[in-house]
Amino acid sequence: AESSNQHEAELAAATAQRIMLKYNLELQHAPSSDHEPCGYLWLGTPTGRVQAHERALAMLLSEHFFVQVIWVGAYRPLEAKRGSVLEVCGRPENLAMAEYVHTFVLRTIERLWQEHKRSAKLRSDRDRRNFLTGAVRGLDKKLRAQRAGAEREGLVWVGDADVDSYYRRRHPRIVNVSSRGSAHRSGYAEGESAGKSI
């Protein structure tokens, strides 16, 4: 997947996604004593305000990497303020993958923004947030297209009851918050296009 040949890297990433799906589907039929218990991880550092691209990345992890996600309160001691941090719940191997993907995507979209800024000769970071959000959503569209191929092979993910149960026990009072973003803001389309190349 780290090949410099884009098509080879994309094929390797798609194959890895299909293998993960197949593994997680097989895990559903294994006796509960045969697999590791569920757990959680905090990804990133607590922030005062969650940005749109961070929310989009959380949803991408939930949709494609076999974990449940939630933003939880966390104290920021250096600022002496409360903040939020992304928590993911799931099986150990899926938590490790989600952690890797989270870090990889954040670094990659920042790099893509710097490349776009240089090539477009932009002087400010005014469009940065829109670009980053577009990049995550572009990657999400690409992963959805790859998942459609797995579904044609009969690999369909319907969730993990053990993870769902663990998540509900850990967070019995969940509040869903939705936010709407605008896809026509400056920089979003360029970010989406860049995201599809990840």
mmCIF file of C-alpha atoms in Angstrom:
data_model
loop_
_atom_site.group_PDB
_atom_site.id
_atom_site.type_symbol
_atom_site.label_atom_id
_atom_site.label_comp_id
_atom_site.label_asym_id
_atom_site.label_seq_id
_atom_site.Cartn_x
_atom_site.Cartn_y
_atom_site.Cartn_z
ATOM 1 C CA ALA A 1 0.000 0.000 0.000
ATOM 2 C CA GLU A 2 3.012 2.288 0.322
ATOM 3 C CA SER A 3 4.036 1.731 -3.295
ATOM 4 C CA SER A 4 4.843 4.823 -5.356
ATOM 5 C CA ASN A 5 2.625 3.350 -8.083
ATOM 6 C CA GLN A 6 -0.816 4.785 -7.265
ATOM 7 C CA HIS A 7 -2.783 1.929 -8.866
ATOM 8 C CA GLU A 8 -0.734 -0.698 -7.037
ATOM 9 C CA ALA A 9 -1.182 1.143 -3.727
ATOM 10 C CA GLU A 10 -4.945 1.499 -4.290
ATOM 11 C CA LEU A 11 -5.293 -2.195 -5.118
ATOM 12 C CA ALA A 12 -3.351 -3.153 -1.978
ATOM 13 C CA ALA A 13 -5.482 -0.851 0.202
ATOM 14 C CA ALA A 14 -8.716 -2.202 -1.305
ATOM 15 C CA THR A 15 -7.519 -5.772 -0.742
ATOM 16 C CA ALA A 16 -6.635 -4.966 2.873
ATOM 17 C CA GLN A 17 -10.111 -3.486 3.408
ATOM 18 C CA ARG A 18 -11.736 -6.618 1.958
ATOM 19 C CA ILE A 19 -9.588 -8.870 4.186
ATOM 20 C CA MET A 20 -10.553 -6.825 7.251
ATOM 21 C CA LEU A 21 -14.220 -7.124 6.322
ATOM 22 C CA LYS A 22 -13.920 -10.874 5.822
ATOM 23 C CA TYR A 23 -12.054 -11.270 9.127
ATOM 24 C CA ASN A 24 -14.645 -9.270 11.052
ATOM 25 C CA LEU A 25 -17.489 -11.214 9.449
ATOM 26 C CA GLU A 26 -15.846 -14.516 10.416
ATOM 27 C CA LEU A 27 -15.355 -13.216 13.960
ATOM 28 C CA GLN A 28 -19.124 -12.842 14.298
ATOM 29 C CA HIS A 29 -19.529 -16.617 13.984
ATOM 30 C CA ALA A 30 -16.733 -17.519 16.411
ATOM 31 C CA PRO A 31 -17.628 -18.400 20.020
ATOM 32 C CA SER A 32 -17.223 -15.342 22.248
ATOM 33 C CA SER A 33 -14.407 -17.057 24.172
ATOM 34 C CA ASP A 34 -12.373 -17.247 20.934
ATOM 35 C CA HIS A 35 -11.851 -13.510 20.544
ATOM 36 C CA GLU A 36 -10.476 -10.610 22.535
ATOM 37 C CA PRO A 37 -12.798 -8.479 24.647
ATOM 38 C CA CYS A 38 -13.735 -5.017 23.462
ATOM 39 C CA GLY A 39 -11.960 -1.888 24.621
ATOM 40 C CA TYR A 40 -11.516 1.792 23.803
ATOM 41 C CA LEU A 41 -8.865 4.334 22.803
ATOM 42 C CA TRP A 42 -8.716 8.117 22.729
ATOM 43 C CA LEU A 43 -7.418 9.394 19.405
ATOM 44 C CA GLY A 44 -5.666 12.714 19.071
ATOM 45 C CA THR A 45 -5.432 15.350 21.779
ATOM 46 C CA PRO A 46 -8.344 17.088 23.523
ATOM 47 C CA THR A 47 -9.385 20.272 21.728
ATOM 48 C CA GLY A 48 -11.697 23.119 22.593
ATOM 49 C CA ARG A 49 -13.724 22.961 19.421
ATOM 50 C CA VAL A 50 -14.111 19.951 17.145
ATOM 51 C CA GLN A 51 -13.520 20.939 13.509
ATOM 52 C CA ALA A 52 -15.651 19.706 10.599
ATOM 53 C CA HIS A 53 -12.828 17.594 9.141
ATOM 54 C CA GLU A 54 -12.327 15.905 12.531
ATOM 55 C CA ARG A 55 -16.041 15.046 12.693
ATOM 56 C CA ALA A 56 -15.899 13.729 9.120
ATOM 57 C CA LEU A 57 -12.866 11.587 10.009
ATOM 58 C CA ALA A 58 -14.674 10.171 13.054
ATOM 59 C CA MET A 59 -17.583 9.156 10.842
ATOM 60 C CA LEU A 60 -15.185 7.628 8.293
ATOM 61 C CA LEU A 61 -13.638 5.455 11.037
ATOM 62 C CA SER A 62 -17.076 4.365 12.219
ATOM 63 C CA GLU A 63 -18.301 3.604 8.717
ATOM 64 C CA HIS A 64 -15.284 1.730 7.359
ATOM 65 C CA PHE A 65 -13.068 0.455 10.185
ATOM 66 C CA PHE A 66 -15.312 -1.612 12.505
ATOM 67 C CA VAL A 67 -15.323 0.733 15.519
ATOM 68 C CA GLN A 68 -17.932 2.838 17.313
ATOM 69 C CA VAL A 69 -17.019 6.512 17.823
ATOM 70 C CA ILE A 70 -18.057 9.212 20.260
ATOM 71 C CA TRP A 71 -16.743 12.628 21.278
ATOM 72 C CA VAL A 72 -16.190 12.689 25.032
ATOM 73 C CA GLY A 73 -15.328 15.450 27.458
ATOM 74 C CA ALA A 74 -11.700 15.759 28.530
ATOM 75 C CA TYR A 75 -9.815 18.242 30.681
ATOM 76 C CA ARG A 76 -7.000 20.264 29.095
ATOM 77 C CA PRO A 77 -4.626 20.976 32.012
ATOM 78 C CA LEU A 78 -2.300 23.391 30.180
ATOM 79 C CA GLU A 79 -5.224 25.686 29.332
ATOM 80 C CA ALA A 80 -7.204 24.805 32.489
ATOM 81 C CA LYS A 81 -10.260 24.251 30.292
ATOM 82 C CA ARG A 82 -12.606 21.459 29.288
ATOM 83 C CA GLY A 83 -12.434 20.059 25.788
ATOM 84 C CA SER A 84 -13.412 17.082 23.639
ATOM 85 C CA VAL A 85 -11.497 14.074 22.396
ATOM 86 C CA LEU A 86 -12.450 11.307 19.993
ATOM 87 C CA GLU A 87 -13.030 7.932 21.643
ATOM 88 C CA VAL A 88 -13.242 4.749 19.590
ATOM 89 C CA CYS A 89 -14.644 1.475 20.939
ATOM 90 C CA GLY A 90 -14.037 -1.916 19.377
ATOM 91 C CA ARG A 91 -11.944 -5.038 19.269
ATOM 92 C CA PRO A 92 -8.179 -4.596 19.895
ATOM 93 C CA GLU A 93 -7.102 -5.222 16.289
ATOM 94 C CA ASN A 94 -9.707 -2.790 14.959
ATOM 95 C CA LEU A 95 -8.726 -0.168 17.553
ATOM 96 C CA ALA A 96 -5.110 -0.433 16.377
ATOM 97 C CA MET A 97 -6.197 -0.011 12.756
ATOM 98 C CA ALA A 98 -8.441 2.951 13.614
ATOM 99 C CA GLU A 99 -5.561 4.621 15.467
ATOM 100 C CA TYR A 100 -3.258 4.144 12.486
ATOM 101 C CA VAL A 101 -5.845 5.388 9.978
ATOM 102 C CA HIS A 102 -6.687 8.426 12.142
ATOM 103 C CA THR A 103 -3.050 9.517 12.331
ATOM 104 C CA PHE A 104 -2.367 8.698 8.670
ATOM 105 C CA VAL A 105 -5.384 10.627 7.361
ATOM 106 C CA LEU A 106 -4.708 13.729 9.481
ATOM 107 C CA ARG A 107 -1.081 13.860 8.318
ATOM 108 C CA THR A 108 -1.993 13.147 4.704
ATOM 109 C CA ILE A 109 -4.717 15.795 4.385
ATOM 110 C CA GLU A 110 -2.402 18.404 5.948
ATOM 111 C CA ARG A 111 0.286 17.467 3.404
ATOM 112 C CA LEU A 112 -2.260 17.646 0.574
ATOM 113 C CA TRP A 113 -3.334 21.091 1.789
ATOM 114 C CA GLN A 114 0.285 22.332 1.779
ATOM 115 C CA GLU A 115 0.778 20.961 -1.746
ATOM 116 C CA HIS A 116 -2.460 22.581 -2.922
ATOM 117 C CA LYS A 117 -1.534 25.883 -1.276
ATOM 118 C CA ARG A 118 1.838 25.897 -3.046
ATOM 119 C CA SER A 119 0.485 24.888 -6.450
ATOM 120 C CA ALA A 120 -2.422 27.368 -6.291
ATOM 121 C CA LYS A 121 -0.056 30.069 -4.955
ATOM 122 C CA LEU A 122 -2.332 30.794 -1.988
ATOM 123 C CA ARG A 123 -0.984 33.187 0.613
ATOM 124 C CA SER A 124 -3.356 32.447 3.468
ATOM 125 C CA ASP A 125 -4.948 29.430 5.137
ATOM 126 C CA ARG A 126 -8.450 30.866 4.672
ATOM 127 C CA ASP A 127 -9.658 27.810 2.701
ATOM 128 C CA ARG A 128 -7.744 25.248 4.797
ATOM 129 C CA ARG A 129 -10.664 23.961 6.890
ATOM 130 C CA ASN A 130 -12.902 23.551 3.852
ATOM 131 C CA PHE A 131 -10.119 21.771 1.960
ATOM 132 C CA LEU A 132 -9.447 19.374 4.851
ATOM 133 C CA THR A 133 -13.150 18.552 5.201
ATOM 134 C CA GLY A 134 -13.431 17.990 1.462
ATOM 135 C CA ALA A 135 -10.368 15.728 1.524
ATOM 136 C CA VAL A 136 -11.851 13.479 4.234
ATOM 137 C CA ARG A 137 -15.190 13.332 2.420
ATOM 138 C CA GLY A 138 -13.410 12.510 -0.856
ATOM 139 C CA LEU A 139 -11.630 9.612 0.841
ATOM 140 C CA ASP A 140 -14.968 8.472 2.289
ATOM 141 C CA LYS A 141 -16.507 8.406 -1.196
ATOM 142 C CA LYS A 142 -13.590 6.342 -2.453
ATOM 143 C CA LEU A 143 -13.949 3.838 0.411
ATOM 144 C CA ARG A 144 -17.705 3.585 -0.189
ATOM 145 C CA ALA A 145 -17.054 2.726 -3.835
ATOM 146 C CA GLN A 146 -14.580 0.023 -2.771
ATOM 147 C CA ARG A 147 -17.075 -1.356 -0.266
ATOM 148 C CA ALA A 148 -19.658 -1.667 -3.034
ATOM 149 C CA GLY A 149 -17.261 -4.085 -4.752
ATOM 150 C CA ALA A 150 -17.029 -6.196 -1.574
ATOM 151 C CA GLU A 151 -20.822 -6.234 -1.301
ATOM 152 C CA ARG A 152 -21.043 -7.621 -4.820
ATOM 153 C CA GLU A 153 -18.867 -10.489 -3.563
ATOM 154 C CA GLY A 154 -21.369 -11.089 -0.749
ATOM 155 C CA LEU A 155 -19.312 -9.450 2.016
ATOM 156 C CA VAL A 156 -21.805 -7.214 3.835
ATOM 157 C CA TRP A 157 -21.105 -5.719 7.259
ATOM 158 C CA VAL A 158 -24.115 -5.403 9.553
ATOM 159 C CA GLY A 159 -22.280 -4.545 12.775
ATOM 160 C CA ASP A 160 -20.762 -6.309 15.759
ATOM 161 C CA ALA A 161 -23.201 -7.049 18.594
ATOM 162 C CA ASP A 162 -20.398 -7.378 21.176
ATOM 163 C CA VAL A 163 -18.947 -3.974 20.268
ATOM 164 C CA ASP A 164 -22.406 -2.385 20.210
ATOM 165 C CA SER A 165 -23.168 -3.813 23.656
ATOM 166 C CA TYR A 166 -19.816 -2.622 25.062
ATOM 167 C CA TYR A 167 -20.332 0.840 23.584
ATOM 168 C CA ARG A 168 -23.843 1.122 25.076
ATOM 169 C CA ARG A 169 -22.638 -0.005 28.517
ATOM 170 C CA ARG A 170 -19.776 2.493 28.409
ATOM 171 C CA HIS A 171 -22.005 5.341 27.188
ATOM 172 C CA PRO A 172 -25.570 4.707 28.384
ATOM 173 C CA ARG A 173 -26.703 8.289 27.796
ATOM 174 C CA ILE A 174 -25.660 9.042 24.236
ATOM 175 C CA VAL A 175 -26.734 12.281 22.583
ATOM 176 C CA ASN A 176 -26.558 12.434 18.786
ATOM 177 C CA VAL A 177 -25.611 15.786 17.316
ATOM 178 C CA SER A 178 -25.736 16.427 13.602
ATOM 179 C CA SER A 179 -24.110 19.242 11.703
ATOM 180 C CA ARG A 180 -24.551 20.323 8.146
ATOM 181 C CA GLY A 181 -21.674 21.357 6.002
ATOM 182 C CA SER A 182 -21.734 23.193 2.749
ATOM 183 C CA ALA A 183 -20.025 21.466 -0.157
ATOM 184 C CA HIS A 184 -19.786 24.623 -2.260
ATOM 185 C CA ARG A 185 -17.461 26.611 -0.002
ATOM 186 C CA SER A 186 -14.141 27.707 -1.400
ATOM 187 C CA GLY A 187 -11.519 24.955 -1.244
ATOM 188 C CA TYR A 188 -13.956 22.098 -0.550
ATOM 189 C CA ALA A 189 -14.076 20.738 -4.127
ATOM 190 C CA GLU A 190 -10.291 20.838 -4.419
ATOM 191 C CA GLY A 191 -10.012 18.975 -1.119
ATOM 192 C CA GLU A 192 -12.566 16.374 -2.181
ATOM 193 C CA SER A 193 -10.643 15.729 -5.385
ATOM 194 C CA ALA A 194 -7.383 15.414 -3.421
ATOM 195 C CA GLY A 195 -9.048 13.070 -0.914
ATOM 196 C CA LYS A 196 -10.082 10.692 -3.672
ATOM 197 C CA SER A 197 -6.385 10.285 -4.522
ATOM 198 C CA ILE A 198 -5.427 9.060 -1.012
#
